[in-house]
Coordinates of C-alpha atoms in Angstrom, one line a residue:
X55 CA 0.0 0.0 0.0
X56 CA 2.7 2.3 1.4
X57 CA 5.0 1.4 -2.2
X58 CA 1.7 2.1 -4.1
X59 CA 1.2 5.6 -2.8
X60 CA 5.1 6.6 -3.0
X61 CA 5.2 5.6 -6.6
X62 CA 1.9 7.6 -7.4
X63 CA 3.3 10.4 -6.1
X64 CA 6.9 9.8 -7.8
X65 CA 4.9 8.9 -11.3
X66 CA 3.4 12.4 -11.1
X67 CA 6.3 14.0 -10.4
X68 CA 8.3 12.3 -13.2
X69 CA 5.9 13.2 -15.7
X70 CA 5.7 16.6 -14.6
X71 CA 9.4 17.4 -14.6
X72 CA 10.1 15.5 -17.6
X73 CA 6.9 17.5 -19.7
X74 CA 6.5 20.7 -18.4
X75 CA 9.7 22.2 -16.8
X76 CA 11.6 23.0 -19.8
X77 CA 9.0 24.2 -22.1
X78 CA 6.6 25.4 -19.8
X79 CA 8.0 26.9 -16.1
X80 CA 11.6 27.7 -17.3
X81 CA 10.4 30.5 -20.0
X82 CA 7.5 31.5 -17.9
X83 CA 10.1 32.5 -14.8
X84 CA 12.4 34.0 -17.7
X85 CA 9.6 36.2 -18.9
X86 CA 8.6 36.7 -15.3
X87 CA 11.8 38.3 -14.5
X88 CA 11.8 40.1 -17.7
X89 CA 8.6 41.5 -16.8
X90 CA 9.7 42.9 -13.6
X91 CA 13.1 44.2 -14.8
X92 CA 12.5 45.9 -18.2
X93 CA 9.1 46.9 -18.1
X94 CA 8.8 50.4 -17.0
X95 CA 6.0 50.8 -13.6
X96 CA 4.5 53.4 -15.3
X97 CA 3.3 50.9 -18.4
X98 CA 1.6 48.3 -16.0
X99 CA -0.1 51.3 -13.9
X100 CA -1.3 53.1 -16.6
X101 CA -2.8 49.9 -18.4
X102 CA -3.2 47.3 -15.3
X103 CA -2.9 49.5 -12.2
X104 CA -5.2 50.1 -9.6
X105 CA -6.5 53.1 -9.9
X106 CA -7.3 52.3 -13.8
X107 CA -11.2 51.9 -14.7
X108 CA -11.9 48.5 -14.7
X109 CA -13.6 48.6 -17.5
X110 CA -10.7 49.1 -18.7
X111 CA -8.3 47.3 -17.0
X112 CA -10.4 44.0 -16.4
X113 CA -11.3 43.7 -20.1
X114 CA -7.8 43.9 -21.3
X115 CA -6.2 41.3 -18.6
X116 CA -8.8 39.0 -20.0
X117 CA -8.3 39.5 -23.9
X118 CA -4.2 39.1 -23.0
X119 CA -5.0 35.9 -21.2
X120 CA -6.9 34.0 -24.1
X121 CA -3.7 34.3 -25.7
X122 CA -1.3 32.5 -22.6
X123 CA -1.3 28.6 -22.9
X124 CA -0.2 28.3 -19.5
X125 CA -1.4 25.7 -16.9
X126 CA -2.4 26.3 -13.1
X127 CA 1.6 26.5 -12.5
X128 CA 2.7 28.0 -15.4
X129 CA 0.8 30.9 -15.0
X130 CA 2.1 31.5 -11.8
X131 CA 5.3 33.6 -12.6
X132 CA 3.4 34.9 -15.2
X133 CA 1.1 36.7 -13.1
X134 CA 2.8 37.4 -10.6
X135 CA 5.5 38.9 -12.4
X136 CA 2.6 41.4 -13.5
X137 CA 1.8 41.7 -9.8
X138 CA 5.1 42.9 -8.4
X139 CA 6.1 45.1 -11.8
X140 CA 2.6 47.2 -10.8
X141 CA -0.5 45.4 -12.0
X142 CA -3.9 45.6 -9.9
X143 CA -4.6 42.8 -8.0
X144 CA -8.0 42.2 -9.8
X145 CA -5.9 42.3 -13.2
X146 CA -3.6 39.9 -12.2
X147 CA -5.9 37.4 -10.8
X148 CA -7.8 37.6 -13.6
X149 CA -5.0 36.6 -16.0
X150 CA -3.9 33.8 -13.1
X151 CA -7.3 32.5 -13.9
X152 CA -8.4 32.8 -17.9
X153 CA -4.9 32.1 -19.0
X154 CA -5.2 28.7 -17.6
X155 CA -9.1 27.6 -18.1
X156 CA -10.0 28.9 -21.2
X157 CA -6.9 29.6 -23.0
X158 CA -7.0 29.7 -27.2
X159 CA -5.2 26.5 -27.4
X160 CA -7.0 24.7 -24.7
X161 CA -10.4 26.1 -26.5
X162 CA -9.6 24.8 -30.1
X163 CA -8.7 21.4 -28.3
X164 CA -12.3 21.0 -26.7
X165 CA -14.1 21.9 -29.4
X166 CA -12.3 19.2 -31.0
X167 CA -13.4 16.4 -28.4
X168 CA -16.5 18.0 -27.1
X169 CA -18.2 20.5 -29.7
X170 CA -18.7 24.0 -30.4
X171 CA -21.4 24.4 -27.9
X172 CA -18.9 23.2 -24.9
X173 CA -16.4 25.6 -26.1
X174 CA -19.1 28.5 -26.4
X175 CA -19.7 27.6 -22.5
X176 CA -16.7 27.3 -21.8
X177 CA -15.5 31.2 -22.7
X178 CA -18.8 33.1 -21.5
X179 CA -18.6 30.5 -18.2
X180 CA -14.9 31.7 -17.6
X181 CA -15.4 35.5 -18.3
X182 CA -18.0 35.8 -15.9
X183 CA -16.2 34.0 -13.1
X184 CA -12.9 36.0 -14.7
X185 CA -15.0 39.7 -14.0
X186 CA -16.5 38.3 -10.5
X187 CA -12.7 37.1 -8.9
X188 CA -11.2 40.4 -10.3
X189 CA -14.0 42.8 -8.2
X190 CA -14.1 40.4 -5.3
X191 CA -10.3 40.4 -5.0
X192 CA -10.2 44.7 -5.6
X193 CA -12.7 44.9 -3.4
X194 CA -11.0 42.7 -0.9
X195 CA -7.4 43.8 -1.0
X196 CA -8.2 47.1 -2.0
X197 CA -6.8 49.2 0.9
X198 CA -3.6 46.8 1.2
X199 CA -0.2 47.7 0.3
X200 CA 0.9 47.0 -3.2
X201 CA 4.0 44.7 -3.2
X202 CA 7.4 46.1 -4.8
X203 CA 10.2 43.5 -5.5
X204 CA 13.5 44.5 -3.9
X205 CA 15.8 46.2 -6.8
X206 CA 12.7 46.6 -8.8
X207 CA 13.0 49.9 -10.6
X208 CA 10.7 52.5 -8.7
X209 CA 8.1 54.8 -11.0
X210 CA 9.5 57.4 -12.7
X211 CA 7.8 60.9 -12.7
X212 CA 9.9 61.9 -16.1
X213 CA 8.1 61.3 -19.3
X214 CA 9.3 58.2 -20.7
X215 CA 8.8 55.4 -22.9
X216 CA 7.1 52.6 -21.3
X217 CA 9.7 50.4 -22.5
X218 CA 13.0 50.1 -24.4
X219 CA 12.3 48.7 -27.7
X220 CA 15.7 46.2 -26.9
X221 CA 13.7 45.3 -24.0
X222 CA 10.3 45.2 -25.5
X223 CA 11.5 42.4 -28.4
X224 CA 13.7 40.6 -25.6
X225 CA 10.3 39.8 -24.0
X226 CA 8.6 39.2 -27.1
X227 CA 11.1 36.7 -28.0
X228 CA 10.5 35.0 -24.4
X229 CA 6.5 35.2 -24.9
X230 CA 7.0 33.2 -27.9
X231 CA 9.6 31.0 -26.4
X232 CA 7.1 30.3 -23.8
X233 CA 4.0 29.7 -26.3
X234 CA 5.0 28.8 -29.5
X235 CA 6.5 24.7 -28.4
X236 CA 2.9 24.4 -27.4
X237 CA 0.9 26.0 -30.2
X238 CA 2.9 24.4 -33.0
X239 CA 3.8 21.1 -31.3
X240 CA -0.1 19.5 -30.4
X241 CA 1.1 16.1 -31.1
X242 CA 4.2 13.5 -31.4
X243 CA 6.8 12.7 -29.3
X244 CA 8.0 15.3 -26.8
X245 CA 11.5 16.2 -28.1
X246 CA 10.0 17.9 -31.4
X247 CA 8.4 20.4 -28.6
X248 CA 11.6 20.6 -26.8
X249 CA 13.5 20.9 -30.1
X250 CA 11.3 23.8 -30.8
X251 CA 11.8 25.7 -27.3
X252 CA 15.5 24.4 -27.7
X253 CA 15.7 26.6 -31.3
X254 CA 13.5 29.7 -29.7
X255 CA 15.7 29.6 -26.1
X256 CA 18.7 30.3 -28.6
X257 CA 18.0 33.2 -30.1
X258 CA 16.5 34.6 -27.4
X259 CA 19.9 34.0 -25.3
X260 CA 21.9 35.3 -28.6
X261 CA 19.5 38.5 -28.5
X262 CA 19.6 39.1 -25.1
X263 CA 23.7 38.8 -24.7
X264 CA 24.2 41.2 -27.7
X265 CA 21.7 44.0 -26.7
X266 CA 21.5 43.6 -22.7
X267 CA 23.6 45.2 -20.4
X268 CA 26.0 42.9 -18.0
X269 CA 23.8 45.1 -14.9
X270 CA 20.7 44.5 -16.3
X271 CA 21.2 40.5 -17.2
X272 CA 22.3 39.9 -13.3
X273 CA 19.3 41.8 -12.0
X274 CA 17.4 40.1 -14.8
X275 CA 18.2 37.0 -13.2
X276 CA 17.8 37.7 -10.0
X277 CA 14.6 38.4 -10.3
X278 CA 14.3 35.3 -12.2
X279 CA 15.3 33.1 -9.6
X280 CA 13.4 34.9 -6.9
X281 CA 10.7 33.7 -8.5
X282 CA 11.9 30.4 -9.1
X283 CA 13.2 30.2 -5.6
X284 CA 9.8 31.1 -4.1
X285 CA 7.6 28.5 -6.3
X286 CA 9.2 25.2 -8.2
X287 CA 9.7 24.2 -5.0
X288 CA 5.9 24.4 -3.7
X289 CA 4.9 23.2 -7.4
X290 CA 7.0 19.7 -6.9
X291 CA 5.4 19.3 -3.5
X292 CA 1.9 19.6 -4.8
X293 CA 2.3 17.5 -8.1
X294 CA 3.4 14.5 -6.0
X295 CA 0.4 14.9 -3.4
X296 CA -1.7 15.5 -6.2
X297 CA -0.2 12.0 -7.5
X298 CA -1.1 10.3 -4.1
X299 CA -4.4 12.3 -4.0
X300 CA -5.4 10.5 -7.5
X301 CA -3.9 6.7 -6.5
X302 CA -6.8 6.8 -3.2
X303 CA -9.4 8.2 -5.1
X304 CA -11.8 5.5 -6.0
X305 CA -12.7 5.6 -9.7
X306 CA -16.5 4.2 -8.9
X307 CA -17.3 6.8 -6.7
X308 CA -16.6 9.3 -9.2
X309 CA -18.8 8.0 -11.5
X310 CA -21.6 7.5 -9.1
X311 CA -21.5 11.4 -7.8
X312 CA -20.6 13.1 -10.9
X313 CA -23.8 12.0 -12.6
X314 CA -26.7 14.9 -12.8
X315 CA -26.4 18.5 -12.6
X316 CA -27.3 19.4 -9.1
X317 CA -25.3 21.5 -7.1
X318 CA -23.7 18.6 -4.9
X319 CA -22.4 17.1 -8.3
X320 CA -20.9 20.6 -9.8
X321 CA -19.3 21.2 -6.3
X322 CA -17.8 18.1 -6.6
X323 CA -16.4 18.5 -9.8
X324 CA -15.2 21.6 -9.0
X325 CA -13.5 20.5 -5.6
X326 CA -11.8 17.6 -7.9
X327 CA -10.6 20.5 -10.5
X328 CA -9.3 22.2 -7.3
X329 CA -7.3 20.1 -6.4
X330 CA -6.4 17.7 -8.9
X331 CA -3.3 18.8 -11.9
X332 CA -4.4 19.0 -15.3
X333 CA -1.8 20.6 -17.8
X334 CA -3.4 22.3 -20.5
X335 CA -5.7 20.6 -22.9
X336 CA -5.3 17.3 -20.7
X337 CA -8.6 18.0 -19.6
X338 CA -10.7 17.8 -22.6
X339 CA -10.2 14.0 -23.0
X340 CA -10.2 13.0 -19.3
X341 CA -13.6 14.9 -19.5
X342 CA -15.1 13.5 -22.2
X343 CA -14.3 9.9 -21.2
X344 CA -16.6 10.9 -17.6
X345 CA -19.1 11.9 -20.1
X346 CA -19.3 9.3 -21.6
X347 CA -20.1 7.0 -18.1
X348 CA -22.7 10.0 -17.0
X349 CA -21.4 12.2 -15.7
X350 CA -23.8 15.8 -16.5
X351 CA -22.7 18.4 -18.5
X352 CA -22.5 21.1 -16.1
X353 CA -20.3 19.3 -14.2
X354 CA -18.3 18.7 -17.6
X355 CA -18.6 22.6 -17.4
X356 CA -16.7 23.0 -13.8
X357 CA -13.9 20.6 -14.5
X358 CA -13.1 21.9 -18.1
X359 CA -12.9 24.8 -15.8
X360 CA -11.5 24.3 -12.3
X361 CA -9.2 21.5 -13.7
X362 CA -6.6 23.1 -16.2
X363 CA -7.5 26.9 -13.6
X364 CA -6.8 25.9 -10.0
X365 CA -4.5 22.7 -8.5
X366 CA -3.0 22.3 -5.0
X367 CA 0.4 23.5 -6.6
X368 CA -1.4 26.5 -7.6
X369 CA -3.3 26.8 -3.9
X370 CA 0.4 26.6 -2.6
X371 CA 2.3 29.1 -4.6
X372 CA -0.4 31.4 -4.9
X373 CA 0.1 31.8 -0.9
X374 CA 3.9 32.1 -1.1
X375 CA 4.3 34.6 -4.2
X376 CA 0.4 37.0 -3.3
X377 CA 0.4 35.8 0.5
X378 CA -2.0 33.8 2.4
X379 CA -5.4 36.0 2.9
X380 CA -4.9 36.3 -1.0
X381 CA -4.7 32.8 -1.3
X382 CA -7.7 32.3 1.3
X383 CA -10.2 34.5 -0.7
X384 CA -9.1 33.2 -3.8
X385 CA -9.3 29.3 -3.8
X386 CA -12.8 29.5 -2.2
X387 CA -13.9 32.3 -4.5
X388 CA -13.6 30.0 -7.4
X389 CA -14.7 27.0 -6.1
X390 CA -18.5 28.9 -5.5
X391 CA -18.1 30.5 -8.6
X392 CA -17.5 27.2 -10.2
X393 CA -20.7 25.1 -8.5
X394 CA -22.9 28.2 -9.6
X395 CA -21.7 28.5 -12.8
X396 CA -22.0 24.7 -13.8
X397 CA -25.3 24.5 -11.9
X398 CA -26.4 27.7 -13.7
X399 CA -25.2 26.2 -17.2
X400 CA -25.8 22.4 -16.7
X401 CA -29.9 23.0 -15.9
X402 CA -30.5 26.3 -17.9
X403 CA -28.3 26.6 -21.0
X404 CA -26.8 23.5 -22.1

């Protein structure tokens, strides 16, 4: 029993380390420290920032974040990096949560498996939770402190360009770097996607020595590894409990609670998104195949969701990197969100 749950827990750590580290978390804490280096303040406050109209603001983190195929951890650095270089709270939690659940990739993928109309759901279901956790956590946090990495440049009164153009096609080389192994590479063996992140990594490292400063590249990665520091740790920790999480759960019981669309079976699908690890577009199969033995679609809805959005990796890092209340309103936030929302969708719309 004891060798069963040790090798669950080792078998999901394998596979994570050996398919997602290089292609997925190493360019996102690259671009994270990128973000927070070169990126002027006064560009994040004047498009993401507190005190912008979220109208504005909440819109645009969401339009952004169709376009990041990121899982639960990848996303991570990504918004965080936002975060600490001056972004809202509300803005960046929104990105932590579309980029993940109902990214462009993921969405092309499910319609694939499931159809247009799950897709359809899929994007109005996540943009409506997206707008609700960005005014829930504004309204929350509003009156906190905003953190400021140490060494992170402060904003500058002097009128400026947001960004150096070296700087601004260093971290469009990085975005790509971080995107383009998973958008081109869908299927086949893994080394054509690391072959691919291998070619991008490159040029990106031959760009960045000829154009950035030696000052600028050691407080580029230090910020890097700040960020690295604070959560692959956390991430590794939660994969393998995740692992041992999956070996205990009995497969039957699924199937007999995940049947219907009552609230009891969405909140259950939601609590198994929650805390289970799906990387991106590895949910559209697993949910199809619990289709297929009954289970209803609104809880199809919540794990499409939840699944790819939240994990206990996430849970973890979000309340290293944003803090623990953060964390606290967060989690549970999204778990109502995503009982109402499949309830809502299961019995009503679909």
């Amino acid at each position: 029993m004891l060798s069963g749950i040790l090798g669950a827990g080792l078998a999901a750590l394998n596979d994570y380390i050996a398919t997602h580290v290089l292609t997925c978390l190493v360019p996102a804490f690259l671009l994270a420290g990128a973000m927070v280096t070169f990126i002027r303040r006064e560009a994040i406050l004047a498009l993401l920032g507190e005190q912008v109209r979220k109208r504005r603001s909440f819109p645009l983190a969401c339009g952004a974040s169709f376009l990041i195929a990121a899982c639960s951890c990848t996303v991570i650095p990504v918004a965080s990096g936002l975060y600490y270089a001056g972004a809202g709270i509300g803005a960046a939690f929104i990105i932590l949560w579309v980029a993940p659940a109902a990214n462009v990739l993921a969405l092309t993928y499910t319609g694939t498996i499931l159809g247009a109309e799950m897709v359809v759901a899929r994007i109005v279901a996540a943009l409506l939770m997206a707008f609700a956790v960005g005014m829930v956590m504004t309204v929350a946090f509003r009156n906190g402190p905003h953190p400021q990495r140490a060494g992170t440049p402060k904003a500058s009164t002097e009128s400026a360009s947001f960004i150096e153009r070296k700087s601004l096609i260093l971290i469009v080389l990085l975005v790509l770097t971080l995107l383009l192994p998973n958008y081109l590479v869908q299927s086949g063996p893994y080394w054509v996607k690391v072959a691919v992140w291998g070619g991008l990594t490159l040029l990106t490292a031959a760009y960045a020595w000829r154009t950035v400063g030696r000052d600028e590249l050691g407080q580029w990665m230090q910020e890097t590894w700040w960020f690295v520091r604070i959560i692959f740790p956390l991430l590794l920790g939660g994969v393998f409990i995740v692992g041992v999480v999956g070996y205990l759960l009995p497969e039957a019981w699924i199937r007999e609670w995940l049947g219907g669309n009552n609230l009891s079976a969405n909140f259950l699908a939601t609590l198994i998104g929650a805390i289970s690890y799906f990387a991106t577009m590895t949910e559209a199969p697993f949910v199809d195949t619990l289709m297929g033995l009954g289970m209803g679609k609104g809880p199809a809805l919540t794990l499409l969701l939840t699944g790819p959005g939240l994990s206990l990796p996430n849970w973890l890092a979000i309340a290293r990197v944003f803090g623990i209340r953060q964390a606290l309103v967060y989690v549970p936030t999204i778990i109502v969100l995503g009982t109402l929302i499949g309830w809502l969708f299961g019995n009503f719309i679909l």
